[in-house]
Coordinates of C-alpha atoms and ligand atoms in Angstrom, one line a residue:
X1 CA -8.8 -25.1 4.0
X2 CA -5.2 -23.9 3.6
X3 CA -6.2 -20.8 5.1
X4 CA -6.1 -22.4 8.4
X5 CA -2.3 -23.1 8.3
X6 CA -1.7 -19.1 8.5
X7 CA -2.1 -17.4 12.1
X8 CA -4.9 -15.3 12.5
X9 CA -4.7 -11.7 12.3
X10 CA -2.5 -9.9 14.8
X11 CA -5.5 -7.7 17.5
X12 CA -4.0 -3.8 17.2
X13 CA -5.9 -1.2 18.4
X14 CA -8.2 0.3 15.6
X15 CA -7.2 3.7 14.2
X16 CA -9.7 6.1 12.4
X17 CA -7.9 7.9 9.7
X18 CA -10.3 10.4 8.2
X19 CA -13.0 8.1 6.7
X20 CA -10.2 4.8 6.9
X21 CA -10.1 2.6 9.7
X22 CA -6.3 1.1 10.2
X23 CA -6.2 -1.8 12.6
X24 CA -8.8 -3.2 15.0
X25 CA -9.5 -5.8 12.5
X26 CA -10.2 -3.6 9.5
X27 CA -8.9 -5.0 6.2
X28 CA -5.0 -3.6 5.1
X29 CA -4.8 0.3 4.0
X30 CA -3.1 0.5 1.3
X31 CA -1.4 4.0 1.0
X32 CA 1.4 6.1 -1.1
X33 CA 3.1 9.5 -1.0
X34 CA 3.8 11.8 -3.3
X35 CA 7.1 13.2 -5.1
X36 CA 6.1 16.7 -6.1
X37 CA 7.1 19.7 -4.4
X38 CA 4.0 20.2 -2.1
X39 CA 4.6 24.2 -2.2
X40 CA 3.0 23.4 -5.7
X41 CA -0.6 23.3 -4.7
X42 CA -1.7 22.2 -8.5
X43 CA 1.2 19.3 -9.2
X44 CA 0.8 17.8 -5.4
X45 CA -3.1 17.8 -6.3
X46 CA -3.2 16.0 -9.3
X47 CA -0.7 13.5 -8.3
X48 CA -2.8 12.9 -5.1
X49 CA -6.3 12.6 -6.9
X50 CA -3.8 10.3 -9.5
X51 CA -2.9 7.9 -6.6
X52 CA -6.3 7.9 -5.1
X53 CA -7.2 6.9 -8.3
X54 CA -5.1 4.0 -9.0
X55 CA -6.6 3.0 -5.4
X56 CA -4.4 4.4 -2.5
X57 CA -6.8 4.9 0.4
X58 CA -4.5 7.0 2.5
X59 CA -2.0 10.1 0.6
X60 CA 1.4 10.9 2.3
X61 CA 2.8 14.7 1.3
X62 CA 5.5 16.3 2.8
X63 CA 5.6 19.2 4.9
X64 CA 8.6 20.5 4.9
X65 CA 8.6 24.5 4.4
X66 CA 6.4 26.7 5.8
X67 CA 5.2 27.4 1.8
X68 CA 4.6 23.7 2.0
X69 CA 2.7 24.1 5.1
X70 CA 1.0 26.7 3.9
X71 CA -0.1 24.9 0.5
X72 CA -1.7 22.0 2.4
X73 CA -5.0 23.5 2.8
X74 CA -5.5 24.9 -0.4
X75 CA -4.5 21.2 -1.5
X76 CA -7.4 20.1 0.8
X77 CA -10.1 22.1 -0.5
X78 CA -8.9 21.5 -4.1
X79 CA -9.2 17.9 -3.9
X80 CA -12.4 17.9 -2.3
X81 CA -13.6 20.4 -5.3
X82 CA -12.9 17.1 -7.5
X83 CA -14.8 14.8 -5.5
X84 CA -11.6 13.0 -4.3
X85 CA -11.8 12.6 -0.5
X86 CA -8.7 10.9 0.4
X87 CA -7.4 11.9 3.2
X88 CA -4.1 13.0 3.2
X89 CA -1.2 12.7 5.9
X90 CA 1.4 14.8 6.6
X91 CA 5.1 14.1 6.7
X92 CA 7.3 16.4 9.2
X93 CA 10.7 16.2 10.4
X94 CA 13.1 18.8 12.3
X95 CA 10.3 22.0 11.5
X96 CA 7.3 20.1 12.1
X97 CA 6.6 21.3 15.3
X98 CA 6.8 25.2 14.0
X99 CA 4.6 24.3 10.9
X100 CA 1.7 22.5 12.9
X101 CA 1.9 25.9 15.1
X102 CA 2.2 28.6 13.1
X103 CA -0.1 26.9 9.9
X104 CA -3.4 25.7 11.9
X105 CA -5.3 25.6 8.8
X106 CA -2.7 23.0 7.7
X107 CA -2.6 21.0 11.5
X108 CA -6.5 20.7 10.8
X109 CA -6.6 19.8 7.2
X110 CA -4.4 16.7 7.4
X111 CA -6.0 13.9 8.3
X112 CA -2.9 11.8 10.3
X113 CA 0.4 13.1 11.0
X114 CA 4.0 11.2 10.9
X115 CA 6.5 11.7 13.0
X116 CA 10.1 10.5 12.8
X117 CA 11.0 10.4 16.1
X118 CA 14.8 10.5 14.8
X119 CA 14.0 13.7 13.3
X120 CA 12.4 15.4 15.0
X121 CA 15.5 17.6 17.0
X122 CA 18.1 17.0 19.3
X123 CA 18.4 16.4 23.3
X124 CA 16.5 18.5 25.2
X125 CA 14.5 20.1 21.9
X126 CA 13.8 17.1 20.9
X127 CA 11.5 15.9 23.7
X128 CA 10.2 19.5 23.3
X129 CA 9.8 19.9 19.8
X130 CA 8.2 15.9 20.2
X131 CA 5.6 17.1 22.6
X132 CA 4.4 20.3 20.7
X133 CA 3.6 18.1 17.6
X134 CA 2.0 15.5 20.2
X135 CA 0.2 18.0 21.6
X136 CA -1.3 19.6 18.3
X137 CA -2.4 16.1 17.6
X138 CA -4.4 16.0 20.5
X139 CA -5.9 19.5 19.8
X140 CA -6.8 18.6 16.8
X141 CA -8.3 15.4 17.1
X142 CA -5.6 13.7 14.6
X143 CA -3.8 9.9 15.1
X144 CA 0.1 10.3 14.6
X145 CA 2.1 7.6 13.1
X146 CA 5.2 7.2 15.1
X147 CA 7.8 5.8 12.6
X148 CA 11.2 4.8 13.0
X149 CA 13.6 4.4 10.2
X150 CA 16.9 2.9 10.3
X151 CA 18.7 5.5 8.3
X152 CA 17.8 8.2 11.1
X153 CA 17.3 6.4 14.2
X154 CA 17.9 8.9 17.2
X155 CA 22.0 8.7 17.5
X156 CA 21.9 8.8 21.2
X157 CA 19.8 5.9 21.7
X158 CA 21.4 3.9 19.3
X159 CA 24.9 4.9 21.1
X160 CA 23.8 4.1 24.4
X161 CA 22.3 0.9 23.2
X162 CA 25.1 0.2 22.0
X163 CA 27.8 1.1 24.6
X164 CA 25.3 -1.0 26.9
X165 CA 26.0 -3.8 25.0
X166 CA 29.4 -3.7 24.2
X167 CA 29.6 -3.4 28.3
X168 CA 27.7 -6.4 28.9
X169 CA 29.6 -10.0 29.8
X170 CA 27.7 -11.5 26.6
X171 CA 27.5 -8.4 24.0
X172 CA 25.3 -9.2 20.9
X173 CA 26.0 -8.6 17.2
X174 CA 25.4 -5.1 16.6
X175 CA 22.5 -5.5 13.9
X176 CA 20.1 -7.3 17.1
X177 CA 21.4 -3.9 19.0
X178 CA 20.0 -2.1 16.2
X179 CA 17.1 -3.9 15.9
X180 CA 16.3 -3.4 19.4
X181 CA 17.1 0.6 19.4
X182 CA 14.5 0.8 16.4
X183 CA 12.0 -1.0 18.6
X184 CA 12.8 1.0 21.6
X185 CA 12.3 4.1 19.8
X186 CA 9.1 3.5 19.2
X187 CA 7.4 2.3 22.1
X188 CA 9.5 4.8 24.0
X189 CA 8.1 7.9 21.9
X190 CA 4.6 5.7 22.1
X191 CA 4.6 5.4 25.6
X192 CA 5.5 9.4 25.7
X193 CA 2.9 10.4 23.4
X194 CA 0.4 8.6 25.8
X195 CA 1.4 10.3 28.7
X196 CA 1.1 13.6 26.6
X197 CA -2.7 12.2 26.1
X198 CA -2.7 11.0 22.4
X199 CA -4.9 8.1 23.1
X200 CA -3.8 4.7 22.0
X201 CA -6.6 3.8 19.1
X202 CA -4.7 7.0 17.9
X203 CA -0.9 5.9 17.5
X204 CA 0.3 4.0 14.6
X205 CA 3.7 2.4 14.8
X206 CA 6.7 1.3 12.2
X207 CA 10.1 0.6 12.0
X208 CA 11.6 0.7 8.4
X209 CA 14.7 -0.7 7.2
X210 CA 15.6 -1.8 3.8
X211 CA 16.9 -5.3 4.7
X212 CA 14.1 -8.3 3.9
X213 CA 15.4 -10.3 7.1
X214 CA 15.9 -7.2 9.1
X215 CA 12.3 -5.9 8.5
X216 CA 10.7 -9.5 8.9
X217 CA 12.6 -9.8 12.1
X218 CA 12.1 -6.3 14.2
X219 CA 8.2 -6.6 13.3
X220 CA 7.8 -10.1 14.7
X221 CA 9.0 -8.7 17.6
X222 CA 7.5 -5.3 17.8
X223 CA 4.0 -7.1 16.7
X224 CA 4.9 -9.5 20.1
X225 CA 5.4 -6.4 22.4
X226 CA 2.7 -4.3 21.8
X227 CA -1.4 -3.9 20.4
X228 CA -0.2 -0.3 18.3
X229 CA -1.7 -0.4 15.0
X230 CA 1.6 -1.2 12.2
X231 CA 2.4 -0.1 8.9
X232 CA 4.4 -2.0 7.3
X233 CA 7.4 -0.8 4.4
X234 CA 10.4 -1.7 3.1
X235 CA 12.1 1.2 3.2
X236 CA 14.6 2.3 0.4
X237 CA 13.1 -0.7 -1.4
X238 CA 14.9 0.3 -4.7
X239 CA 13.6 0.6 -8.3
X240 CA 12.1 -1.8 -10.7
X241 CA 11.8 -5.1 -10.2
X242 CA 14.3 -5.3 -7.4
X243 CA 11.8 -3.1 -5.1
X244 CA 8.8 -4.9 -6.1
X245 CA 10.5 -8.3 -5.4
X246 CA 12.1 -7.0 -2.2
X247 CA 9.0 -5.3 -0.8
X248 CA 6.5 -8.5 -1.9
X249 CA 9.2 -10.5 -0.3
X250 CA 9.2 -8.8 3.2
X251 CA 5.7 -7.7 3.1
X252 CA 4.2 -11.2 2.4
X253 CA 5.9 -12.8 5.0
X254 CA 4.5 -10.5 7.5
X255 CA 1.2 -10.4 6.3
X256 CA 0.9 -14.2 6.5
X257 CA 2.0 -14.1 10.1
X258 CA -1.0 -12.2 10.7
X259 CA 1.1 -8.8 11.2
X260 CA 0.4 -5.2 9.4
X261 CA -2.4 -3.2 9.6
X262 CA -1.4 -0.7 6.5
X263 CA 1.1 -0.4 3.6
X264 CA 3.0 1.6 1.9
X265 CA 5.5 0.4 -1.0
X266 CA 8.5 2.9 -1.4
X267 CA 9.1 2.1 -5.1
X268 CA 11.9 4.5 -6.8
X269 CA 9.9 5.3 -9.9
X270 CA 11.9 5.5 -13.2
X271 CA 12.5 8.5 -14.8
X272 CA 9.0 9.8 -16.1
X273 CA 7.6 6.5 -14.6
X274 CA 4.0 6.5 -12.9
X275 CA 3.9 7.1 -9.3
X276 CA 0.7 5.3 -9.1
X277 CA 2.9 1.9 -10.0
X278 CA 3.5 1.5 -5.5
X279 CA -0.5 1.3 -5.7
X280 CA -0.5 -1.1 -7.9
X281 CA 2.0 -3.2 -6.1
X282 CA 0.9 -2.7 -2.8
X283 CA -2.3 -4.0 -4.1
X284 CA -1.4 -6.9 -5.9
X285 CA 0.8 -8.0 -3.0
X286 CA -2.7 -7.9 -0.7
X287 CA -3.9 -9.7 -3.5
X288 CA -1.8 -12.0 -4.0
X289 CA -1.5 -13.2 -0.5
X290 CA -5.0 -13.3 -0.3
X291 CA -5.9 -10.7 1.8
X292 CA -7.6 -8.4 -0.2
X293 CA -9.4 -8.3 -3.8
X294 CA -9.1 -4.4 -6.0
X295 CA -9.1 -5.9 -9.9
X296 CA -9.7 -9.1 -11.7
X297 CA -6.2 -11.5 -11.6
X298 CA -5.5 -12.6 -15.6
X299 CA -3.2 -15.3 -15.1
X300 CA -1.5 -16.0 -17.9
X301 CA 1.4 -18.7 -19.1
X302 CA 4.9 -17.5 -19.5
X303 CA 5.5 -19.0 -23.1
X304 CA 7.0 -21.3 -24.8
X305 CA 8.6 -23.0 -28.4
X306 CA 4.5 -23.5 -28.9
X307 CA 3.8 -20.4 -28.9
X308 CA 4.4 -18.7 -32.4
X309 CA 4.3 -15.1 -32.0
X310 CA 3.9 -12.3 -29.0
X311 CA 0.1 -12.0 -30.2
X312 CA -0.9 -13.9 -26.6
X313 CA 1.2 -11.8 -24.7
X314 CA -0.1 -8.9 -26.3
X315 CA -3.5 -9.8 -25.5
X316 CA -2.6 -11.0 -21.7
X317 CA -1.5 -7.0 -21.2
X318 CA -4.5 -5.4 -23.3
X319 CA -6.8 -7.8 -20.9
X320 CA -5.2 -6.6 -17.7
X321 CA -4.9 -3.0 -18.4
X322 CA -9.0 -3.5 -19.5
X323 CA -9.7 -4.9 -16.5
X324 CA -7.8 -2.8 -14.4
X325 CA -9.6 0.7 -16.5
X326 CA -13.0 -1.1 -16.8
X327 CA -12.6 -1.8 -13.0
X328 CA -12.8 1.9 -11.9
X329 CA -16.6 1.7 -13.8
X330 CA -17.6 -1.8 -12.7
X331 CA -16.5 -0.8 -9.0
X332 CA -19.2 1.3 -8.7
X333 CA -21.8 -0.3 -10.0
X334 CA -21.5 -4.2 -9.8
X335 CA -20.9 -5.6 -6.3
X336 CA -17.6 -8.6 -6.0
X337 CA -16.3 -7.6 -9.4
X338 CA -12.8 -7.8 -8.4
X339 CA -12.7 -11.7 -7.6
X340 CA -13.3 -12.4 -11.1
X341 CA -9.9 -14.3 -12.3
X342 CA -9.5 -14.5 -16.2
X343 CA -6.8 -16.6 -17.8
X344 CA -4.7 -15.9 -21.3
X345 CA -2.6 -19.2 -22.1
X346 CA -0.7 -19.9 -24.8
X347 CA -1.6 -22.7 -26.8
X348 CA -4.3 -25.4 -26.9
X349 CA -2.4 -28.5 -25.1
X350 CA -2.4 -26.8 -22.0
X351 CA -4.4 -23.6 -21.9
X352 CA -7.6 -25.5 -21.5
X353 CA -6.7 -26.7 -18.0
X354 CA -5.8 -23.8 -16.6
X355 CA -8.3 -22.2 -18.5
X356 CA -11.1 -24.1 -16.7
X357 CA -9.6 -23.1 -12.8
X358 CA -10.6 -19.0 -14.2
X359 CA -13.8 -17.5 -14.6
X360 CA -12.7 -17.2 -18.0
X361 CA -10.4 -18.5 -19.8
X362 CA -8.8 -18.2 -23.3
X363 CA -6.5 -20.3 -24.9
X364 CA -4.7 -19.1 -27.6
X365 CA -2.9 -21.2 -31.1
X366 CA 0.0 -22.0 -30.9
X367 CA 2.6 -23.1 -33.6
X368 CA 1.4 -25.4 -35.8
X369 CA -2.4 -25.3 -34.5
X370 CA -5.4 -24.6 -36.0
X371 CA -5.8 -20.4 -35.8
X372 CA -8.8 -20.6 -33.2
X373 CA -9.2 -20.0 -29.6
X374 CA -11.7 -21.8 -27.4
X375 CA -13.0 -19.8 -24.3
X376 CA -14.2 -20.9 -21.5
X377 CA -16.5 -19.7 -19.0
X378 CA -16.6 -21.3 -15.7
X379 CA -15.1 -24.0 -16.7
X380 CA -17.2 -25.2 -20.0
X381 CA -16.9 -24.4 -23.4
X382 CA -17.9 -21.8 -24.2
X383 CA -17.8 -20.2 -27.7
X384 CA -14.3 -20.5 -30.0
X385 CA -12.9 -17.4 -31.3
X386 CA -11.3 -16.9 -34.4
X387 CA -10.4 -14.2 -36.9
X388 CA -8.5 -10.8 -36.6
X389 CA -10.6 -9.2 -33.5
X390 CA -9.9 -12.1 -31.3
X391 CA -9.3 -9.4 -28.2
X392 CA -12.1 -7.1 -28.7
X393 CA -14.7 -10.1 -29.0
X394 CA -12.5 -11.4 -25.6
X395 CA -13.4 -8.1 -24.2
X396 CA -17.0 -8.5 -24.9
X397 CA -17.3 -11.5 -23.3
X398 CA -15.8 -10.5 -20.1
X399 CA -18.1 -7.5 -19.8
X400 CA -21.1 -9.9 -20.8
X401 CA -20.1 -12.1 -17.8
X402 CA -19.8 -9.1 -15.7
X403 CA -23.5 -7.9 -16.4
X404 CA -24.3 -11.3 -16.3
X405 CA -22.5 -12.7 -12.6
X406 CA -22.4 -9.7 -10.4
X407 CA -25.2 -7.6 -8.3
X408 CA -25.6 -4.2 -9.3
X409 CA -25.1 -2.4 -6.4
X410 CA -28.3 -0.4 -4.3
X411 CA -28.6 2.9 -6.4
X412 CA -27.8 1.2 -9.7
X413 CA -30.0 -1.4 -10.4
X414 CA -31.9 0.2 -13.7
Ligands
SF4_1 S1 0.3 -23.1 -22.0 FE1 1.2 -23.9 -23.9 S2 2.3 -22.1 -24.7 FE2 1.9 -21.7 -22.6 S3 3.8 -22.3 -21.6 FE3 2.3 -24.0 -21.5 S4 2.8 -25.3 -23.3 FE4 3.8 -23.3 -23.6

């Protein structure tokens, strides 16, 4: 099996989140955060219940103001009104220590909190304002993830770091001093929260940067080093397809070494764009890489001089976005649903083949071929479309097969 030629799994320490394991063996989280103004109780709600939704099992929100703070119950209680039970974590930097004090309802309504360690104050407040938030974690029950991120990595560690090196007889480049301040940082403030009593099977580590090779190489050897549950981001990953490809490269790289426990993609949306696209990515990298299964794959052929019109690409999106809507439905009532693979090809010469490999398969005519399209169901023949409602007959079929192949789950079986 070509599984075997990846390494297991990395063991971490299991962390209950709210209702979500992360680690200890548990498949990957996928989680987002939002971009509204969480002082607005209504816009930070309905983009949360909006990425919990498209299938983010853990919501980040800042909480940055004490308005903020103070919004993050309400938030709570109204997601829970709607049925949607993510749980959400909590984002604080400088004031964080304050907020978790003075707001208890919010310290108990978050379900994980994150610490910057960078960020979180300066020399003697730091280890101060560190502790407080350490110590409401422990109060409260609540895991903390400890992240590091390049772009505010704690200036005097880094400058002692690096006046270490630059002392030694044999002073490395600066970007492996880096990489080990970043690393330091965290099991430092790991090892502190510890002593402070936040139990282990309650810390969560990363260390962002926005460099593919810098990422890929600080979590090989923060993975080596320690058993803390990781989440894994590129950080700054950029917008469009240069984040995607950046993030899927780092990310699957990792994940195929065994190493990452939860992730988050840090897409720049573009203007108007849906937040809910990082879900999507986050879960087709899991996906992808084999780690995970959340919709039905449509592969689909990229085109070519055969193909006469954009009718097959059309149909290749209508079938994905159908599958991806329908899935939200099938999810709860038909067990294994989203390991079905469907394929939309192009033409007749070679759309069969690959047709065969999916579930389903339809291949559609290309130029100069007769104006039908044969489909194929587990790889036979199946029926051969033809006409102007080639798509919604597609459609049918796959939601035949659906009824047909998987279990109706305990509760729905009429
Ligand atoms: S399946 Fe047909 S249309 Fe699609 S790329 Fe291959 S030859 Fe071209």
């Amino acid at each position: 099996m070509s599984q075997n030629i990846f390494p297991p799994r990395r063991n971490s320490v299991g962390v209950r989140v709210g209702t979500v394991t992360i680690g200890g063996g548990a498949p990957v989280v996928v989680q987002s955060m939002t971009n509204t103004d969480t002082e607005d109780e209504s816009s930070t709600t309905s983009q949360v219940a909006q990425l919990a939704r498209a299938g983010s099992e853990l919501v980040r929100i800042t909480v940055n103001t004490p308005a903020a703070a103070k919004a993050v119950a309400g938030i709570r209680a109204r997601l829970d009104d709607m049925g949607c039970h993510v749980p959400l974590i909590g984002d604080f930097h400088f004031n964080g220590h304050k907020l978790v004090t003075e707001y208890p309802d919010c310290a108990r309504a978050l379900a994980k909190y994150r610490i910057n360690p960078g960020n979180v104050g300066h020399g003697k407040k730091r280890d101060e304002q560190f502790s407080i938030l350490i110590e409401t974690a422990c109060k409260y029950d609540k895991p903390v993830r400890i992240g590091v991120n390049w772009g505010s990595l704690d200036p005097e560690l880094l400058a002692r770091m690096m006046d270490e090196n630059a002392r030694s007889g044999d002073p490395k480049d600066a970007s492996l001093v880096m990489h080990e301040a970043l690393i330091t940082s965290a099991l430092q403030s790991a090892a502190r929260a510890e002593e402070i009593g936040l139990g282990r099977d309650k810390i969560i580590l990363s260390c962002k940067m926005s460099g593919v090779r810098d990422l890929i190489a600080v979590y090989r050897d923060l993975a080596a080093r320690c058993d803390y549950a990781l989440h894994l981001g590129l950080t700054e990953a950029g917008m469009g397809s240069k984040g995607i490809v950046a993030s899927a490269a780092a990310l699957s790289v990792l994940l195929l070494d065994g190493i990452g426990d939860t992730i988050r993609i840090s897409l720049t949306p573009e203007p108007g764009g849906d937040r809910s696209r990082e879900v999507i990515v986050a879960q087709e990298i899991l996906q992808t890489t084999g780690l995970r299964a959340f919709v039905p794959l449509v592969a689909a052929c990229p085109g070519c001089g055969r193909t006469t019109s954009t009718y097959f690409q059309e149909l290749a999106e209508s079938i994905q976005g159908y599958v991806r809507n329908q899935m939200l439905v099938w999810r709860e009532e038909y067990d294994g649903v989203e390991n079905m693979t469907l394929a939309v090809m192009g033409c007749v010469v070679n759309g069969p083949g690959e047709s065969k490999h999916a579930n389903i398969g339809i291949s559609l005519p290309g130029s100069g071929e007769r104006p039908v399209a044969p489909v194929y169901v587990d790889g036979q023949k199946s029926v051969t479309l033809k006409g102007d409602n080639i798509a919604g007959e597609f459609r049918q079929i796959v939601d035949e097969y659906v009824q047909m192949k998987y279990p109706k789950k305990a509760g729905n079986v009429h």
